Amino acid sequence: PSSELMVNGERPPPIAKGTLDQRPLAHLLIYARERHLRGTMELGQNGSTASLVFEAGMLAKVATSNESASTPAQVSSRVRSLFSLPGSTPFAYYDKFDALPSAPPASIDPLSFVWHPVRDALGSKQVDAIVDRTAEVPLKIPANVDTDVFGFDAEENRVVARMRDRATLLTDLEKISPRAKRILYVLLVTKKVEAGAARP
């Protein structure tokens, strides 16, 4: 409940802050999910651009320009719009604090927002920095790992299917889709893959 999130009804000092250049929004959402965060992430000065409230790592509430989203569809639309923010936008995270106590809560997996901005907008240098380190390592998706949350299309899911079937090198995945490197990036940063032995 929101009342349990609040810290004496007052905004506590942030326990993390920076800019979107330092930590892209996709990475912030992944971090919130992994750490089961319970609190508020504010974008802009004092939340002037947006406030995102997390509950156990799930996205519970969103407000942009002081207007709260009241349905899951509105929450999704507002979050997607935030990926166009400039890299200079500051962020701050306030643990166990609900900046939107009157907004109706939802429960949306933050990972559902990650793939499209990575596919369409993330800089190649950021992708290369993560993926190139594993270029010589055959990687596999364990059978119990859910990838449906990313919303991959049919071609992208062929890359996923190959990695479920066998540990595969990046060079072989790129023969399936030109987006293979970005798919692998998302799977790596969300810890959905593991090293395996290549099959002849």
JSON list of C-alpha atoms in Angstrom, two decimals:
[
{"chain": "A", "resi": 1, "resn": "PRO", "atom": "CA", "xyz": [0.00, 0.00, 0.00]},
{"chain": "A", "resi": 2, "resn": "SER", "atom": "CA", "xyz": [1.06, 3.57, -0.65]},
{"chain": "A", "resi": 3, "resn": "SER", "atom": "CA", "xyz": [0.93, 4.42, 3.04]},
{"chain": "A", "resi": 4, "resn": "GLU", "atom": "CA", "xyz": [3.65, 1.84, 3.72]},
{"chain": "A", "resi": 5, "resn": "LEU", "atom": "CA", "xyz": [5.84, 3.34, 1.01]},
{"chain": "A", "resi": 6, "resn": "MET", "atom": "CA", "xyz": [5.79, 6.83, 2.47]},
{"chain": "A", "resi": 7, "resn": "VAL", "atom": "CA", "xyz": [8.60, 7.91, 4.76]},
{"chain": "A", "resi": 8, "resn": "ASN", "atom": "CA", "xyz": [6.94, 10.24, 7.27]},
{"chain": "A", "resi": 9, "resn": "GLY", "atom": "CA", "xyz": [5.04, 11.74, 4.34]},
{"chain": "A", "resi": 10, "resn": "GLU", "atom": "CA", "xyz": [8.19, 13.59, 3.30]},
{"chain": "A", "resi": 11, "resn": "ARG", "atom": "CA", "xyz": [10.58, 13.06, 0.42]},
{"chain": "A", "resi": 12, "resn": "PRO", "atom": "CA", "xyz": [13.76, 11.38, 1.75]},
{"chain": "A", "resi": 13, "resn": "PRO", "atom": "CA", "xyz": [17.21, 12.11, 0.32]},
{"chain": "A", "resi": 14, "resn": "PRO", "atom": "CA", "xyz": [17.85, 10.20, -2.94]},
{"chain": "A", "resi": 15, "resn": "ILE", "atom": "CA", "xyz": [19.94, 7.05, -2.62]},
{"chain": "A", "resi": 16, "resn": "ALA", "atom": "CA", "xyz": [20.96, 7.19, -6.31]},
{"chain": "A", "resi": 17, "resn": "LYS", "atom": "CA", "xyz": [21.13, 9.94, -8.90]},
{"chain": "A", "resi": 18, "resn": "GLY", "atom": "CA", "xyz": [22.77, 10.81, -12.20]},
{"chain": "A", "resi": 19, "resn": "THR", "atom": "CA", "xyz": [21.78, 11.53, -15.79]},
{"chain": "A", "resi": 20, "resn": "LEU", "atom": "CA", "xyz": [20.34, 9.38, -18.56]},
{"chain": "A", "resi": 21, "resn": "ASP", "atom": "CA", "xyz": [23.68, 9.68, -20.35]},
{"chain": "A", "resi": 22, "resn": "GLN", "atom": "CA", "xyz": [25.26, 7.83, -17.43]},
{"chain": "A", "resi": 23, "resn": "ARG", "atom": "CA", "xyz": [22.44, 5.29, -17.06]},
{"chain": "A", "resi": 24, "resn": "PRO", "atom": "CA", "xyz": [19.92, 5.03, -19.91]},
{"chain": "A", "resi": 25, "resn": "LEU", "atom": "CA", "xyz": [16.28, 4.63, -18.95]},
{"chain": "A", "resi": 26, "resn": "ALA", "atom": "CA", "xyz": [16.25, 1.00, -20.16]},
{"chain": "A", "resi": 27, "resn": "HIS", "atom": "CA", "xyz": [19.06, 0.22, -17.70]},
{"chain": "A", "resi": 28, "resn": "LEU", "atom": "CA", "xyz": [17.23, 1.97, -14.86]},
{"chain": "A", "resi": 29, "resn": "LEU", "atom": "CA", "xyz": [14.12, -0.14, -15.52]},
{"chain": "A", "resi": 30, "resn": "ILE", "atom": "CA", "xyz": [16.19, -3.33, -15.62]},
{"chain": "A", "resi": 31, "resn": "TYR", "atom": "CA", "xyz": [17.91, -2.36, -12.36]},
{"chain": "A", "resi": 32, "resn": "ALA", "atom": "CA", "xyz": [14.56, -1.67, -10.67]},
{"chain": "A", "resi": 33, "resn": "ARG", "atom": "CA", "xyz": [13.28, -5.08, -11.76]},
{"chain": "A", "resi": 34, "resn": "GLU", "atom": "CA", "xyz": [16.41, -6.98, -10.68]},
{"chain": "A", "resi": 35, "resn": "ARG", "atom": "CA", "xyz": [16.60, -5.31, -7.27]},
{"chain": "A", "resi": 36, "resn": "HIS", "atom": "CA", "xyz": [12.85, -5.46, -6.58]},
{"chain": "A", "resi": 37, "resn": "LEU", "atom": "CA", "xyz": [12.88, -1.73, -5.91]},
{"chain": "A", "resi": 38, "resn": "ARG", "atom": "CA", "xyz": [10.11, -0.18, -3.85]},
{"chain": "A", "resi": 39, "resn": "GLY", "atom": "CA", "xyz": [10.13, 3.58, -4.21]},
{"chain": "A", "resi": 40, "resn": "THR", "atom": "CA", "xyz": [10.08, 6.45, -6.71]},
{"chain": "A", "resi": 41, "resn": "MET", "atom": "CA", "xyz": [12.34, 7.20, -9.68]},
{"chain": "A", "resi": 42, "resn": "GLU", "atom": "CA", "xyz": [12.09, 10.85, -10.71]},
{"chain": "A", "resi": 43, "resn": "LEU", "atom": "CA", "xyz": [13.24, 12.23, -14.06]},
{"chain": "A", "resi": 44, "resn": "GLY", "atom": "CA", "xyz": [14.00, 15.91, -14.42]},
{"chain": "A", "resi": 45, "resn": "GLN", "atom": "CA", "xyz": [14.56, 18.38, -11.63]},
{"chain": "A", "resi": 46, "resn": "ASN", "atom": "CA", "xyz": [12.41, 17.34, -8.64]},
{"chain": "A", "resi": 47, "resn": "GLY", "atom": "CA", "xyz": [10.33, 15.08, -10.83]},
{"chain": "A", "resi": 48, "resn": "SER", "atom": "CA", "xyz": [9.44, 17.91, -13.22]},
{"chain": "A", "resi": 49, "resn": "THR", "atom": "CA", "xyz": [9.47, 15.52, -16.22]},
{"chain": "A", "resi": 50, "resn": "ALA", "atom": "CA", "xyz": [8.15, 12.27, -14.76]},
{"chain": "A", "resi": 51, "resn": "SER", "atom": "CA", "xyz": [7.73, 10.18, -11.63]},
{"chain": "A", "resi": 52, "resn": "LEU", "atom": "CA", "xyz": [7.77, 6.38, -11.75]},
{"chain": "A", "resi": 53, "resn": "VAL", "atom": "CA", "xyz": [6.74, 4.46, -8.66]},
{"chain": "A", "resi": 54, "resn": "PHE", "atom": "CA", "xyz": [7.92, 0.85, -8.30]},
{"chain": "A", "resi": 55, "resn": "GLU", "atom": "CA", "xyz": [6.50, -1.85, -6.06]},
{"chain": "A", "resi": 56, "resn": "ALA", "atom": "CA", "xyz": [8.63, -4.99, -5.67]},
{"chain": "A", "resi": 57, "resn": "GLY", "atom": "CA", "xyz": [10.34, -4.13, -8.95]},
{"chain": "A", "resi": 58, "resn": "MET", "atom": "CA", "xyz": [7.07, -3.81, -10.88]},
{"chain": "A", "resi": 59, "resn": "LEU", "atom": "CA", "xyz": [6.01, -0.46, -12.32]},
{"chain": "A", "resi": 60, "resn": "ALA", "atom": "CA", "xyz": [3.05, 0.61, -10.20]},
{"chain": "A", "resi": 61, "resn": "LYS", "atom": "CA", "xyz": [2.40, 4.28, -11.07]},
{"chain": "A", "resi": 62, "resn": "VAL", "atom": "CA", "xyz": [3.56, 6.89, -13.57]},
{"chain": "A", "resi": 63, "resn": "ALA", "atom": "CA", "xyz": [2.96, 10.62, -13.88]},
{"chain": "A", "resi": 64, "resn": "THR", "atom": "CA", "xyz": [4.32, 12.97, -16.54]},
{"chain": "A", "resi": 65, "resn": "SER", "atom": "CA", "xyz": [3.99, 16.76, -16.37]},
{"chain": "A", "resi": 66, "resn": "ASN", "atom": "CA", "xyz": [2.00, 16.32, -13.14]},
{"chain": "A", "resi": 67, "resn": "GLU", "atom": "CA", "xyz": [-0.64, 14.20, -14.91]},
{"chain": "A", "resi": 68, "resn": "SER", "atom": "CA", "xyz": [-1.03, 10.67, -13.56]},
{"chain": "A", "resi": 69, "resn": "ALA", "atom": "CA", "xyz": [-1.74, 7.65, -15.74]},
{"chain": "A", "resi": 70, "resn": "SER", "atom": "CA", "xyz": [-4.89, 5.90, -14.52]},
{"chain": "A", "resi": 71, "resn": "THR", "atom": "CA", "xyz": [-4.90, 2.69, -16.61]},
{"chain": "A", "resi": 72, "resn": "PRO", "atom": "CA", "xyz": [-2.22, 0.15, -17.54]},
{"chain": "A", "resi": 73, "resn": "ALA", "atom": "CA", "xyz": [-2.45, 1.32, -21.18]},
{"chain": "A", "resi": 74, "resn": "GLN", "atom": "CA", "xyz": [-1.81, 4.92, -20.12]},
{"chain": "A", "resi": 75, "resn": "VAL", "atom": "CA", "xyz": [1.11, 3.84, -17.93]},
{"chain": "A", "resi": 76, "resn": "SER", "atom": "CA", "xyz": [2.64, 2.00, -20.89]},
{"chain": "A", "resi": 77, "resn": "SER", "atom": "CA", "xyz": [2.13, 4.98, -23.22]},
{"chain": "A", "resi": 78, "resn": "ARG", "atom": "CA", "xyz": [3.68, 7.44, -20.75]},
{"chain": "A", "resi": 79, "resn": "VAL", "atom": "CA", "xyz": [6.73, 5.25, -20.13]},
{"chain": "A", "resi": 80, "resn": "ARG", "atom": "CA", "xyz": [7.37, 4.75, -23.85]},
{"chain": "A", "resi": 81, "resn": "SER", "atom": "CA", "xyz": [7.30, 8.52, -24.37]},
{"chain": "A", "resi": 82, "resn": "LEU", "atom": "CA", "xyz": [10.11, 8.95, -21.81]},
{"chain": "A", "resi": 83, "resn": "PHE", "atom": "CA", "xyz": [12.63, 7.13, -24.01]},
{"chain": "A", "resi": 84, "resn": "SER", "atom": "CA", "xyz": [12.89, 10.24, -26.19]},
{"chain": "A", "resi": 85, "resn": "LEU", "atom": "CA", "xyz": [14.24, 12.34, -23.29]},
{"chain": "A", "resi": 86, "resn": "PRO", "atom": "CA", "xyz": [17.70, 13.84, -23.85]},
{"chain": "A", "resi": 87, "resn": "GLY", "atom": "CA", "xyz": [20.69, 12.19, -22.21]},
{"chain": "A", "resi": 88, "resn": "SER", "atom": "CA", "xyz": [21.25, 15.28, -20.07]},
{"chain": "A", "resi": 89, "resn": "THR", "atom": "CA", "xyz": [17.99, 14.62, -18.18]},
{"chain": "A", "resi": 90, "resn": "PRO", "atom": "CA", "xyz": [18.76, 14.04, -14.49]},
{"chain": "A", "resi": 91, "resn": "PHE", "atom": "CA", "xyz": [17.27, 11.16, -12.51]},
{"chain": "A", "resi": 92, "resn": "ALA", "atom": "CA", "xyz": [17.03, 10.46, -8.79]},
{"chain": "A", "resi": 93, "resn": "TYR", "atom": "CA", "xyz": [15.75, 7.41, -6.90]},
{"chain": "A", "resi": 94, "resn": "TYR", "atom": "CA", "xyz": [13.99, 7.74, -3.52]},
{"chain": "A", "resi": 95, "resn": "ASP", "atom": "CA", "xyz": [13.74, 4.43, -1.69]},
{"chain": "A", "resi": 96, "resn": "LYS", "atom": "CA", "xyz": [10.47, 3.49, 0.07]},
{"chain": "A", "resi": 97, "resn": "PHE", "atom": "CA", "xyz": [8.84, 6.75, -1.04]},
{"chain": "A", "resi": 98, "resn": "ASP", "atom": "CA", "xyz": [5.62, 7.08, -3.05]},
{"chain": "A", "resi": 99, "resn": "ALA", "atom": "CA", "xyz": [5.55, 10.40, -4.91]},
{"chain": "A", "resi": 100, "resn": "LEU", "atom": "CA", "xyz": [2.08, 9.60, -6.30]},
{"chain": "A", "resi": 101, "resn": "PRO", "atom": "CA", "xyz": [0.01, 8.45, -3.28]},
{"chain": "A", "resi": 102, "resn": "SER", "atom": "CA", "xyz": [-3.35, 9.27, -4.88]},
{"chain": "A", "resi": 103, "resn": "ALA", "atom": "CA", "xyz": [-2.70, 7.56, -8.23]},
{"chain": "A", "resi": 104, "resn": "PRO", "atom": "CA", "xyz": [-4.32, 4.14, -8.80]},
{"chain": "A", "resi": 105, "resn": "PRO", "atom": "CA", "xyz": [-1.69, 1.38, -8.77]},
{"chain": "A", "resi": 106, "resn": "ALA", "atom": "CA", "xyz": [-0.95, -0.99, -11.64]},
{"chain": "A", "resi": 107, "resn": "SER", "atom": "CA", "xyz": [1.61, -3.80, -11.89]},
{"chain": "A", "resi": 108, "resn": "ILE", "atom": "CA", "xyz": [3.57, -3.80, -15.15]},
{"chain": "A", "resi": 109, "resn": "ASP", "atom": "CA", "xyz": [6.84, -5.61, -15.78]},
{"chain": "A", "resi": 110, "resn": "PRO", "atom": "CA", "xyz": [9.48, -2.94, -16.59]},
{"chain": "A", "resi": 111, "resn": "LEU", "atom": "CA", "xyz": [11.20, -5.38, -18.95]},
{"chain": "A", "resi": 112, "resn": "SER", "atom": "CA", "xyz": [8.26, -5.01, -21.35]},
{"chain": "A", "resi": 113, "resn": "PHE", "atom": "CA", "xyz": [9.56, -1.53, -22.24]},
{"chain": "A", "resi": 114, "resn": "VAL", "atom": "CA", "xyz": [13.19, -2.44, -22.84]},
{"chain": "A", "resi": 115, "resn": "TRP", "atom": "CA", "xyz": [13.42, -4.03, -26.30]},
{"chain": "A", "resi": 116, "resn": "HIS", "atom": "CA", "xyz": [12.04, -1.37, -28.66]},
{"chain": "A", "resi": 117, "resn": "PRO", "atom": "CA", "xyz": [14.26, 1.51, -27.50]},
{"chain": "A", "resi": 118, "resn": "VAL", "atom": "CA", "xyz": [17.29, -0.80, -27.61]},
{"chain": "A", "resi": 119, "resn": "ARG", "atom": "CA", "xyz": [16.35, -1.92, -31.13]},
{"chain": "A", "resi": 120, "resn": "ASP", "atom": "CA", "xyz": [15.55, 1.54, -32.48]},
{"chain": "A", "resi": 121, "resn": "ALA", "atom": "CA", "xyz": [17.62, 4.08, -30.58]},
{"chain": "A", "resi": 122, "resn": "LEU", "atom": "CA", "xyz": [20.43, 2.75, -28.39]},
{"chain": "A", "resi": 123, "resn": "GLY", "atom": "CA", "xyz": [23.88, 3.78, -29.64]},
{"chain": "A", "resi": 124, "resn": "SER", "atom": "CA", "xyz": [25.98, 1.11, -31.33]},
{"chain": "A", "resi": 125, "resn": "LYS", "atom": "CA", "xyz": [28.92, 1.84, -29.02]},
{"chain": "A", "resi": 126, "resn": "GLN", "atom": "CA", "xyz": [26.84, 0.89, -25.98]},
{"chain": "A", "resi": 127, "resn": "VAL", "atom": "CA", "xyz": [25.68, -2.31, -27.67]},
{"chain": "A", "resi": 128, "resn": "ASP", "atom": "CA", "xyz": [29.20, -3.21, -28.81]},
{"chain": "A", "resi": 129, "resn": "ALA", "atom": "CA", "xyz": [30.67, -2.61, -25.34]},
{"chain": "A", "resi": 130, "resn": "ILE", "atom": "CA", "xyz": [28.49, -5.38, -23.90]},
{"chain": "A", "resi": 131, "resn": "VAL", "atom": "CA", "xyz": [28.13, -7.84, -26.76]},
{"chain": "A", "resi": 132, "resn": "ASP", "atom": "CA", "xyz": [31.65, -7.83, -28.21]},
{"chain": "A", "resi": 133, "resn": "ARG", "atom": "CA", "xyz": [33.00, -9.31, -24.97]},
{"chain": "A", "resi": 134, "resn": "THR", "atom": "CA", "xyz": [30.96, -12.46, -25.64]},
{"chain": "A", "resi": 135, "resn": "ALA", "atom": "CA", "xyz": [31.51, -12.71, -29.41]},
{"chain": "A", "resi": 136, "resn": "GLU", "atom": "CA", "xyz": [33.62, -15.87, -29.07]},
{"chain": "A", "resi": 137, "resn": "VAL", "atom": "CA", "xyz": [31.38, -17.48, -26.45]},
{"chain": "A", "resi": 138, "resn": "PRO", "atom": "CA", "xyz": [28.48, -19.74, -27.52]},
{"chain": "A", "resi": 139, "resn": "LEU", "atom": "CA", "xyz": [25.41, -18.54, -25.58]},
{"chain": "A", "resi": 140, "resn": "LYS", "atom": "CA", "xyz": [22.20, -20.37, -24.73]},
{"chain": "A", "resi": 141, "resn": "ILE", "atom": "CA", "xyz": [18.82, -19.38, -23.27]},
{"chain": "A", "resi": 142, "resn": "PRO", "atom": "CA", "xyz": [17.85, -21.81, -20.47]},
{"chain": "A", "resi": 143, "resn": "ALA", "atom": "CA", "xyz": [14.52, -23.57, -20.96]},
{"chain": "A", "resi": 144, "resn": "ASN", "atom": "CA", "xyz": [12.89, -21.93, -17.92]},
{"chain": "A", "resi": 145, "resn": "VAL", "atom": "CA", "xyz": [13.67, -18.34, -18.99]},
{"chain": "A", "resi": 146, "resn": "ASP", "atom": "CA", "xyz": [10.75, -16.16, -20.15]},
{"chain": "A", "resi": 147, "resn": "THR", "atom": "CA", "xyz": [11.50, -13.98, -23.18]},
{"chain": "A", "resi": 148, "resn": "ASP", "atom": "CA", "xyz": [7.88, -13.22, -24.15]},
{"chain": "A", "resi": 149, "resn": "VAL", "atom": "CA", "xyz": [8.00, -10.10, -21.97]},
{"chain": "A", "resi": 150, "resn": "PHE", "atom": "CA", "xyz": [10.19, -8.33, -24.56]},
{"chain": "A", "resi": 151, "resn": "GLY", "atom": "CA", "xyz": [7.61, -8.53, -27.36]},
{"chain": "A", "resi": 152, "resn": "PHE", "atom": "CA", "xyz": [10.00, -9.87, -30.02]},
{"chain": "A", "resi": 153, "resn": "ASP", "atom": "CA", "xyz": [8.57, -10.22, -33.54]},
{"chain": "A", "resi": 154, "resn": "ALA", "atom": "CA", "xyz": [8.68, -13.44, -35.61]},
{"chain": "A", "resi": 155, "resn": "GLU", "atom": "CA", "xyz": [12.18, -12.85, -37.00]},
{"chain": "A", "resi": 156, "resn": "GLU", "atom": "CA", "xyz": [13.56, -11.90, -33.60]},
{"chain": "A", "resi": 157, "resn": "ASN", "atom": "CA", "xyz": [11.97, -14.98, -32.05]},
{"chain": "A", "resi": 158, "resn": "ARG", "atom": "CA", "xyz": [13.85, -17.15, -34.56]},
{"chain": "A", "resi": 159, "resn": "VAL", "atom": "CA", "xyz": [17.06, -15.90, -32.95]},
{"chain": "A", "resi": 160, "resn": "VAL", "atom": "CA", "xyz": [15.61, -16.75, -29.54]},
{"chain": "A", "resi": 161, "resn": "ALA", "atom": "CA", "xyz": [14.52, -20.21, -30.75]},
{"chain": "A", "resi": 162, "resn": "ARG", "atom": "CA", "xyz": [18.03, -20.99, -32.00]},
{"chain": "A", "resi": 163, "resn": "MET", "atom": "CA", "xyz": [19.50, -20.01, -28.62]},
{"chain": "A", "resi": 164, "resn": "ARG", "atom": "CA", "xyz": [16.98, -22.20, -26.82]},
{"chain": "A", "resi": 165, "resn": "ASP", "atom": "CA", "xyz": [17.86, -25.13, -29.04]},
{"chain": "A", "resi": 166, "resn": "ARG", "atom": "CA", "xyz": [21.65, -24.84, -28.74]},
{"chain": "A", "resi": 167, "resn": "ALA", "atom": "CA", "xyz": [24.46, -22.59, -27.54]},
{"chain": "A", "resi": 168, "resn": "THR", "atom": "CA", "xyz": [25.25, -20.37, -30.53]},
{"chain": "A", "resi": 169, "resn": "LEU", "atom": "CA", "xyz": [27.88, -17.81, -31.51]},
{"chain": "A", "resi": 170, "resn": "LEU", "atom": "CA", "xyz": [26.91, -14.26, -32.45]},
{"chain": "A", "resi": 171, "resn": "THR", "atom": "CA", "xyz": [28.17, -14.73, -36.01]},
{"chain": "A", "resi": 172, "resn": "ASP", "atom": "CA", "xyz": [25.66, -17.55, -36.52]},
{"chain": "A", "resi": 173, "resn": "LEU", "atom": "CA", "xyz": [22.82, -15.58, -34.94]},
{"chain": "A", "resi": 174, "resn": "GLU", "atom": "CA", "xyz": [23.50, -12.67, -37.31]},
{"chain": "A", "resi": 175, "resn": "LYS", "atom": "CA", "xyz": [22.76, -15.02, -40.24]},
{"chain": "A", "resi": 176, "resn": "ILE", "atom": "CA", "xyz": [19.21, -15.30, -38.86]},
{"chain": "A", "resi": 177, "resn": "SER", "atom": "CA", "xyz": [18.56, -11.59, -38.25]},
{"chain": "A", "resi": 178, "resn": "PRO", "atom": "CA", "xyz": [20.46, -8.31, -38.66]},
{"chain": "A", "resi": 179, "resn": "ARG", "atom": "CA", "xyz": [19.09, -7.40, -35.22]},
{"chain": "A", "resi": 180, "resn": "ALA", "atom": "CA", "xyz": [20.78, -10.38, -33.56]},
{"chain": "A", "resi": 181, "resn": "LYS", "atom": "CA", "xyz": [23.43, -8.24, -31.85]},
{"chain": "A", "resi": 182, "resn": "ARG", "atom": "CA", "xyz": [20.80, -6.00, -30.22]},
{"chain": "A", "resi": 183, "resn": "ILE", "atom": "CA", "xyz": [18.70, -9.02, -29.23]},
{"chain": "A", "resi": 184, "resn": "LEU", "atom": "CA", "xyz": [21.76, -10.51, -27.58]},
{"chain": "A", "resi": 185, "resn": "TYR", "atom": "CA", "xyz": [22.46, -7.20, -25.83]},
{"chain": "A", "resi": 186, "resn": "VAL", "atom": "CA", "xyz": [19.00, -7.21, -24.23]},
{"chain": "A", "resi": 187, "resn": "LEU", "atom": "CA", "xyz": [19.36, -10.85, -23.19]},
{"chain": "A", "resi": 188, "resn": "LEU", "atom": "CA", "xyz": [22.79, -10.20, -21.68]},
{"chain": "A", "resi": 189, "resn": "VAL", "atom": "CA", "xyz": [21.88, -7.11, -19.66]},
{"chain": "A", "resi": 190, "resn": "THR", "atom": "CA", "xyz": [18.76, -8.84, -18.31]},
{"chain": "A", "resi": 191, "resn": "LYS", "atom": "CA", "xyz": [20.74, -12.03, -17.51]},
{"chain": "A", "resi": 192, "resn": "LYS", "atom": "CA", "xyz": [18.60, -14.28, -19.71]},
{"chain": "A", "resi": 193, "resn": "VAL", "atom": "CA", "xyz": [21.50, -16.22, -21.29]},
{"chain": "A", "resi": 194, "resn": "GLU", "atom": "CA", "xyz": [24.32, -18.46, -20.14]},
{"chain": "A", "resi": 195, "resn": "ALA", "atom": "CA", "xyz": [27.49, -19.80, -21.70]},
{"chain": "A", "resi": 196, "resn": "GLY", "atom": "CA", "xyz": [27.37, -23.27, -23.22]},
{"chain": "A", "resi": 197, "resn": "ALA", "atom": "CA", "xyz": [29.28, -25.63, -25.46]},
{"chain": "A", "resi": 198, "resn": "ALA", "atom": "CA", "xyz": [28.71, -25.22, -29.19]},
{"chain": "A", "resi": 199, "resn": "ARG", "atom": "CA", "xyz": [27.26, -28.26, -30.99]},
{"chain": "A", "resi": 200, "resn": "PRO", "atom": "CA", "xyz": [28.98, -29.25, -34.24]}
]
